[in-house]
Amino acid sequence: MSIAVLDKASPAASPSPSRRNMFAGAASVAASVAAVSALGSTAQAQASRTAGHKPRGLTDADIFNFALNLEFLETEYYLRGLTGQGLSQSDTGSASGEVMGGRKVQFRTPMVERFMQNIGRNEARHVRFLRSTLESSAIARPRIDFTAGFAGVAQAAGLGADFDPFADEVSFMLGSYLFEDVGVTAYKGAAPFIQNKDYLQAAAGIHAMEAYHVGVVRSSLYRLGPDVRDKARKISDLRDLVDGPLDLDQPIELDGRVNIVPTDSGGVTFSRTPQEVLNIVYGQAGAGIMSGGFFPDGVNGNVQVT
């Protein structure tokens, strides 16, 4: 899992002003107008950044199949960590790729295990929902390599050569943090390109579920103290390093304050293009990357590079 260093742009804008200040006194009207204008500008900027990143000729089904690759990755991660086994072939499709690495985690905290079980069940349902929606056009599970993928993450992020996400519950949550934040930004980035309103509604629902997941994971990690927060920061920095030149990703502690929900000054979560998502799961920076990291043969489907 090779990492190419890119120059980073300026950090995201500072947090938005409080509602109390915004609506206090005679200045509230002007402040409100400015806030709405800023929110619109933010949305337009994000739409402009992602607008040119839909490969020509792709359908809604192609977009859902791209998402299915990521859902396979997340589901296999949770199931193997929680049960020691992955999806059955009935859920992965014929000629599905093998999954390398992963084993049952020995949880010490019942509440953490229950949180992870809840998330794992949801991810498995996402796989089944997408496959049932896509029917015969659904892709099979691509080959997944957790061993090589996380070894590359550990080395590039500076987590230590002995980092193993299946070693204990804290490491397992850090691995979860790597994937869940990407899922939220991937679904948001795909939304403008989905034409069928039923598909769009479904994608919005899955996006919301992924956001709930990452909220649980980010808040749980934050409560574990400075050492864990620093490891989470390193994962955030790694995602920023490989996904492109913009400094979008945010750690769970920002400017000395808790940062459970990563947003811009308008309170809007950011989007990632398909290429930015692929760069993270492939563990490589730059354009045209076709495979690597967690997907040694690349993802399946028509969305490959942009």
Short mmCIF file of C-alpha atoms in Angstrom, two decimals:
data_model
loop_
_atom_site.label_atom_id
_atom_site.label_comp_id
_atom_site.label_asym_id
_atom_site.label_seq_id
_atom_site.Cartn_x
_atom_site.Cartn_y
_atom_site.Cartn_z
CA MET A 1 0.00 0.00 0.00
CA SER A 2 2.07 2.91 -1.26
CA ILE A 3 1.44 6.51 -0.28
CA ALA A 4 2.35 9.50 -2.43
CA VAL A 5 2.53 12.82 -0.55
CA LEU A 6 0.49 15.71 -1.91
CA ASP A 7 0.48 19.38 -0.93
CA LYS A 8 -2.58 20.26 1.10
CA ALA A 9 -4.84 23.28 0.68
CA SER A 10 -6.00 25.49 3.54
CA PRO A 11 -8.11 23.92 6.30
CA ALA A 12 -11.88 24.19 6.24
CA ALA A 13 -13.46 27.41 7.42
CA SER A 14 -13.91 28.05 11.12
CA PRO A 15 -17.04 26.82 12.91
CA SER A 16 -20.29 28.69 12.35
CA PRO A 17 -21.57 31.30 14.84
CA SER A 18 -24.10 30.25 17.45
CA ARG A 19 -27.85 30.56 16.80
CA ARG A 20 -28.19 32.81 19.85
CA ASN A 21 -25.74 35.34 18.47
CA MET A 22 -27.10 35.02 14.96
CA PHE A 23 -30.63 36.01 15.91
CA ALA A 24 -29.84 38.51 18.69
CA GLY A 25 -30.74 42.20 18.29
CA ALA A 26 -31.35 44.28 15.19
CA ALA A 27 -28.35 42.76 13.42
CA SER A 28 -30.08 39.38 13.26
CA VAL A 29 -31.65 39.99 9.83
CA ALA A 30 -28.34 40.83 8.20
CA ALA A 31 -26.61 37.96 9.95
CA SER A 32 -29.32 35.54 8.86
CA VAL A 33 -29.08 36.64 5.24
CA ALA A 34 -25.32 36.27 5.36
CA ALA A 35 -25.60 32.80 6.85
CA VAL A 36 -28.07 31.64 4.20
CA SER A 37 -25.85 33.12 1.49
CA ALA A 38 -22.81 31.34 2.91
CA LEU A 39 -24.71 28.06 3.06
CA GLY A 40 -25.75 28.44 -0.56
CA SER A 41 -22.19 29.26 -1.57
CA THR A 42 -20.93 26.21 0.28
CA ALA A 43 -23.42 23.95 -1.45
CA GLN A 44 -22.58 25.46 -4.85
CA ALA A 45 -18.86 25.06 -4.23
CA GLN A 46 -19.23 21.41 -3.33
CA ALA A 47 -21.53 20.78 -6.30
CA SER A 48 -19.03 22.49 -8.58
CA ARG A 49 -16.16 20.38 -7.23
CA THR A 50 -17.99 17.10 -7.78
CA ALA A 51 -19.94 18.00 -10.94
CA GLY A 52 -17.15 17.05 -13.29
CA HIS A 53 -16.47 13.71 -11.64
CA LYS A 54 -19.27 11.52 -12.94
CA PRO A 55 -17.87 9.35 -15.74
CA ARG A 56 -19.97 9.65 -18.85
CA GLY A 57 -22.66 7.10 -19.55
CA LEU A 58 -22.99 5.79 -16.01
CA THR A 59 -26.43 4.83 -14.77
CA ASP A 60 -28.02 4.83 -11.34
CA ALA A 61 -27.34 1.10 -11.22
CA ASP A 62 -23.63 1.76 -11.82
CA ILE A 63 -23.60 4.20 -8.89
CA PHE A 64 -25.36 1.70 -6.63
CA ASN A 65 -22.89 -1.00 -7.65
CA PHE A 66 -20.03 1.32 -6.75
CA ALA A 67 -21.62 1.74 -3.33
CA LEU A 68 -22.05 -2.03 -3.06
CA ASN A 69 -18.26 -2.48 -3.24
CA LEU A 70 -17.90 -0.30 -0.15
CA GLU A 71 -20.77 -2.04 1.64
CA PHE A 72 -19.10 -5.39 1.00
CA LEU A 73 -15.90 -4.02 2.55
CA GLU A 74 -17.65 -2.67 5.64
CA THR A 75 -19.86 -5.71 6.16
CA GLU A 76 -17.01 -8.20 5.88
CA TYR A 77 -15.03 -6.13 8.36
CA TYR A 78 -17.77 -6.09 10.97
CA LEU A 79 -18.89 -9.69 10.54
CA ARG A 80 -15.38 -11.09 10.76
CA GLY A 81 -14.59 -8.98 13.82
CA LEU A 82 -17.87 -9.88 15.53
CA THR A 83 -18.36 -13.51 14.51
CA GLY A 84 -15.15 -14.70 12.89
CA GLN A 85 -17.07 -15.39 9.66
CA GLY A 86 -18.13 -13.30 6.70
CA LEU A 87 -21.09 -13.14 4.36
CA SER A 88 -22.54 -16.30 2.87
CA GLN A 89 -22.29 -16.84 -0.87
CA SER A 90 -25.98 -16.08 -1.23
CA ASP A 91 -25.12 -12.50 -0.24
CA THR A 92 -21.92 -12.12 -2.27
CA GLY A 93 -22.88 -13.35 -5.73
CA SER A 94 -21.41 -16.05 -7.90
CA ALA A 95 -17.68 -15.93 -8.59
CA SER A 96 -17.16 -13.62 -5.62
CA GLY A 97 -13.62 -12.81 -4.60
CA GLU A 98 -12.01 -14.19 -1.47
CA VAL A 99 -11.56 -12.19 1.71
CA MET A 100 -8.15 -12.28 3.34
CA GLY A 101 -7.53 -11.45 6.98
CA GLY A 102 -9.82 -10.68 9.88
CA ARG A 103 -10.78 -12.66 12.96
CA LYS A 104 -13.14 -12.45 15.91
CA VAL A 105 -12.35 -9.64 18.33
CA GLN A 106 -12.31 -10.33 22.07
CA PHE A 107 -14.46 -7.50 23.35
CA ARG A 108 -14.00 -6.38 26.95
CA THR A 109 -16.84 -3.85 27.09
CA PRO A 110 -20.35 -5.24 26.47
CA MET A 111 -21.68 -1.84 25.40
CA VAL A 112 -18.99 -1.46 22.73
CA GLU A 113 -19.72 -4.93 21.42
CA ARG A 114 -23.44 -4.17 21.24
CA PHE A 115 -22.72 -0.93 19.36
CA MET A 116 -20.58 -2.78 16.84
CA GLN A 117 -23.16 -5.56 16.48
CA ASN A 118 -25.83 -2.99 15.70
CA ILE A 119 -23.65 -1.36 13.05
CA GLY A 120 -22.67 -4.73 11.59
CA ARG A 121 -26.32 -5.76 11.21
CA ASN A 122 -27.08 -2.51 9.44
CA GLU A 123 -24.18 -2.93 7.02
CA ALA A 124 -25.26 -6.47 6.14
CA ARG A 125 -28.74 -5.14 5.43
CA HIS A 126 -27.26 -2.53 3.13
CA VAL A 127 -25.61 -5.27 1.11
CA ARG A 128 -28.84 -7.22 0.84
CA PHE A 129 -30.87 -4.13 0.03
CA LEU A 130 -28.54 -3.02 -2.76
CA ARG A 131 -28.35 -6.51 -4.21
CA SER A 132 -32.13 -6.93 -4.16
CA THR A 133 -32.57 -3.50 -5.75
CA LEU A 134 -30.01 -4.18 -8.47
CA GLU A 135 -31.22 -7.76 -8.99
CA SER A 136 -29.35 -9.46 -11.85
CA SER A 137 -27.14 -6.41 -12.46
CA ALA A 138 -25.63 -6.55 -8.96
CA ILE A 139 -21.88 -7.06 -8.88
CA ALA A 140 -20.25 -9.92 -6.99
CA ARG A 141 -18.04 -9.19 -4.01
CA PRO A 142 -14.56 -8.17 -5.18
CA ARG A 143 -11.44 -9.66 -3.61
CA ILE A 144 -10.76 -7.97 -0.27
CA ASP A 145 -7.50 -7.99 1.69
CA PHE A 146 -7.73 -6.71 5.25
CA THR A 147 -4.21 -7.88 6.09
CA ALA A 148 -2.41 -5.89 3.41
CA GLY A 149 -4.87 -3.01 3.59
CA PHE A 150 -4.44 -2.34 7.28
CA ALA A 151 -0.69 -3.00 7.16
CA GLY A 152 -0.43 -0.18 4.66
CA VAL A 153 -2.66 2.07 6.76
CA ALA A 154 -0.62 1.41 9.89
CA GLN A 155 2.67 2.14 8.17
CA ALA A 156 1.52 5.25 6.34
CA ALA A 157 -0.40 6.73 9.26
CA GLY A 158 2.31 6.05 11.82
CA LEU A 159 0.14 3.76 13.95
CA GLY A 160 3.01 1.33 14.49
CA ALA A 161 3.97 -1.87 12.72
CA ASP A 162 2.01 -3.93 15.25
CA PHE A 163 -1.36 -2.19 14.65
CA ASP A 164 -4.05 -4.83 14.16
CA PRO A 165 -7.70 -3.73 14.01
CA PHE A 166 -8.82 -7.17 15.17
CA ALA A 167 -6.52 -7.24 18.21
CA ASP A 168 -8.91 -5.51 20.63
CA GLU A 169 -12.07 -3.43 20.75
CA VAL A 170 -10.33 -0.05 20.58
CA SER A 171 -8.35 -1.05 17.49
CA PHE A 172 -11.54 -2.43 15.96
CA MET A 173 -13.29 0.91 16.44
CA LEU A 174 -10.33 2.71 14.84
CA GLY A 175 -10.67 0.44 11.82
CA SER A 176 -14.38 1.18 11.76
CA TYR A 177 -13.61 4.90 11.87
CA LEU A 178 -11.46 4.55 8.76
CA PHE A 179 -14.38 3.12 6.74
CA GLU A 180 -17.46 4.86 8.13
CA ASP A 181 -16.32 8.43 7.48
CA VAL A 182 -15.57 7.47 3.89
CA GLY A 183 -19.04 5.93 3.48
CA VAL A 184 -20.78 9.15 4.57
CA THR A 185 -18.84 11.33 2.16
CA ALA A 186 -19.16 8.83 -0.69
CA TYR A 187 -22.96 8.70 -0.52
CA LYS A 188 -23.20 12.48 -0.30
CA GLY A 189 -20.89 12.83 -3.29
CA ALA A 190 -23.01 10.42 -5.33
CA ALA A 191 -26.35 12.11 -4.57
CA PRO A 192 -26.22 14.78 -7.33
CA PHE A 193 -25.74 12.11 -9.99
CA ILE A 194 -28.68 9.83 -9.09
CA GLN A 195 -31.59 10.41 -11.46
CA ASN A 196 -34.28 8.04 -10.18
CA LYS A 197 -35.97 9.56 -7.13
CA ASP A 198 -36.56 6.15 -5.55
CA TYR A 199 -32.85 5.41 -5.83
CA LEU A 200 -32.04 8.86 -4.48
CA GLN A 201 -34.34 8.36 -1.50
CA ALA A 202 -32.73 5.01 -0.78
CA ALA A 203 -29.23 6.49 -1.03
CA ALA A 204 -30.24 9.31 1.32
CA GLY A 205 -31.48 6.75 3.83
CA ILE A 206 -28.24 4.76 3.70
CA HIS A 207 -26.23 7.99 3.95
CA ALA A 208 -28.13 8.88 7.11
CA MET A 209 -27.48 5.44 8.57
CA GLU A 210 -23.75 5.71 7.84
CA ALA A 211 -23.75 9.11 9.53
CA TYR A 212 -25.39 7.63 12.63
CA HIS A 213 -22.71 4.93 12.63
CA VAL A 214 -19.79 7.29 12.42
CA GLY A 215 -21.31 9.51 15.09
CA VAL A 216 -21.30 6.56 17.48
CA VAL A 217 -17.76 5.58 16.53
CA ARG A 218 -16.33 9.11 16.70
CA SER A 219 -17.95 9.86 20.08
CA SER A 220 -16.87 6.49 21.50
CA LEU A 221 -13.27 7.03 20.42
CA TYR A 222 -13.20 10.57 21.77
CA ARG A 223 -14.20 9.38 25.23
CA LEU A 224 -11.21 7.03 25.36
CA GLY A 225 -8.75 9.86 25.88
CA PRO A 226 -5.83 11.68 24.23
CA ASP A 227 -3.89 8.62 23.03
CA VAL A 228 -6.85 7.22 21.10
CA ARG A 229 -7.76 10.66 19.78
CA ASP A 230 -4.24 10.99 18.43
CA LYS A 231 -4.52 7.65 16.62
CA ALA A 232 -7.84 8.75 15.13
CA ARG A 233 -6.19 12.00 14.03
CA LYS A 234 -3.48 10.03 12.23
CA ILE A 235 -6.16 8.08 10.35
CA SER A 236 -7.87 11.34 9.40
CA ASP A 237 -4.54 12.77 8.21
CA LEU A 238 -3.95 9.66 6.13
CA ARG A 239 -7.33 9.96 4.42
CA ASP A 240 -6.51 13.59 3.67
CA LEU A 241 -3.11 12.61 2.34
CA VAL A 242 -4.34 10.16 -0.27
CA ASP A 243 -7.75 11.44 -1.33
CA GLY A 244 -6.55 14.61 -3.01
CA PRO A 245 -5.09 18.10 -2.49
CA LEU A 246 -8.01 19.55 -0.51
CA ASP A 247 -7.81 19.52 3.28
CA LEU A 248 -11.36 18.25 3.93
CA ASP A 249 -11.13 15.46 6.46
CA GLN A 250 -11.49 16.37 10.12
CA PRO A 251 -10.30 14.47 13.20
CA ILE A 252 -12.47 13.81 16.25
CA GLU A 253 -10.75 16.64 18.12
CA LEU A 254 -10.27 19.94 16.31
CA ASP A 255 -8.74 23.11 17.75
CA GLY A 256 -8.87 21.56 21.21
CA ARG A 257 -12.61 20.86 21.03
CA VAL A 258 -14.65 17.73 20.47
CA ASN A 259 -15.53 17.32 16.79
CA ILE A 260 -18.09 14.53 16.57
CA VAL A 261 -19.67 15.81 13.35
CA PRO A 262 -17.21 17.06 10.70
CA THR A 263 -18.81 20.03 8.92
CA ASP A 264 -17.87 23.29 7.27
CA SER A 265 -18.84 26.78 8.48
CA GLY A 266 -22.35 26.27 7.11
CA GLY A 267 -22.88 23.09 9.10
CA VAL A 268 -22.66 20.96 5.93
CA THR A 269 -20.76 17.69 5.66
CA PHE A 270 -18.46 17.45 2.67
CA SER A 271 -18.55 15.14 -0.35
CA ARG A 272 -15.97 12.89 -1.95
CA THR A 273 -15.76 12.06 -5.62
CA PRO A 274 -15.44 8.40 -6.70
CA GLN A 275 -11.72 8.91 -7.35
CA GLU A 276 -11.19 10.33 -3.87
CA VAL A 277 -13.01 7.36 -2.34
CA LEU A 278 -11.00 4.89 -4.41
CA ASN A 279 -7.72 6.55 -3.47
CA ILE A 280 -8.50 5.94 0.21
CA VAL A 281 -9.48 2.28 -0.12
CA TYR A 282 -6.59 1.70 -2.55
CA GLY A 283 -4.20 3.56 -0.27
CA GLN A 284 -2.63 5.56 -3.07
CA ALA A 285 -2.71 9.22 -4.05
CA GLY A 286 -3.08 10.45 -7.61
CA ALA A 287 -5.33 10.02 -10.62
CA GLY A 288 -6.04 6.80 -12.46
CA ILE A 289 -5.31 4.37 -9.58
CA MET A 290 -6.99 1.06 -10.44
CA SER A 291 -6.29 -1.23 -7.48
CA GLY A 292 -4.42 -1.72 -4.22
CA GLY A 293 -4.89 -1.60 -0.48
CA PHE A 294 -8.12 -3.29 0.55
CA PHE A 295 -9.04 -4.13 -3.06
CA PRO A 296 -5.97 -5.82 -4.59
CA ASP A 297 -7.79 -6.42 -7.90
CA GLY A 298 -9.77 -3.18 -7.83
CA VAL A 299 -13.49 -2.75 -7.30
CA ASN A 300 -16.16 -4.38 -9.47
CA GLY A 301 -18.54 -2.51 -11.74
CA ASN A 302 -18.31 0.35 -14.21
CA VAL A 303 -17.08 3.04 -11.79
CA GLN A 304 -13.33 2.54 -11.81
CA VAL A 305 -11.54 5.88 -12.11
CA THR A 306 -12.62 9.40 -12.99
#
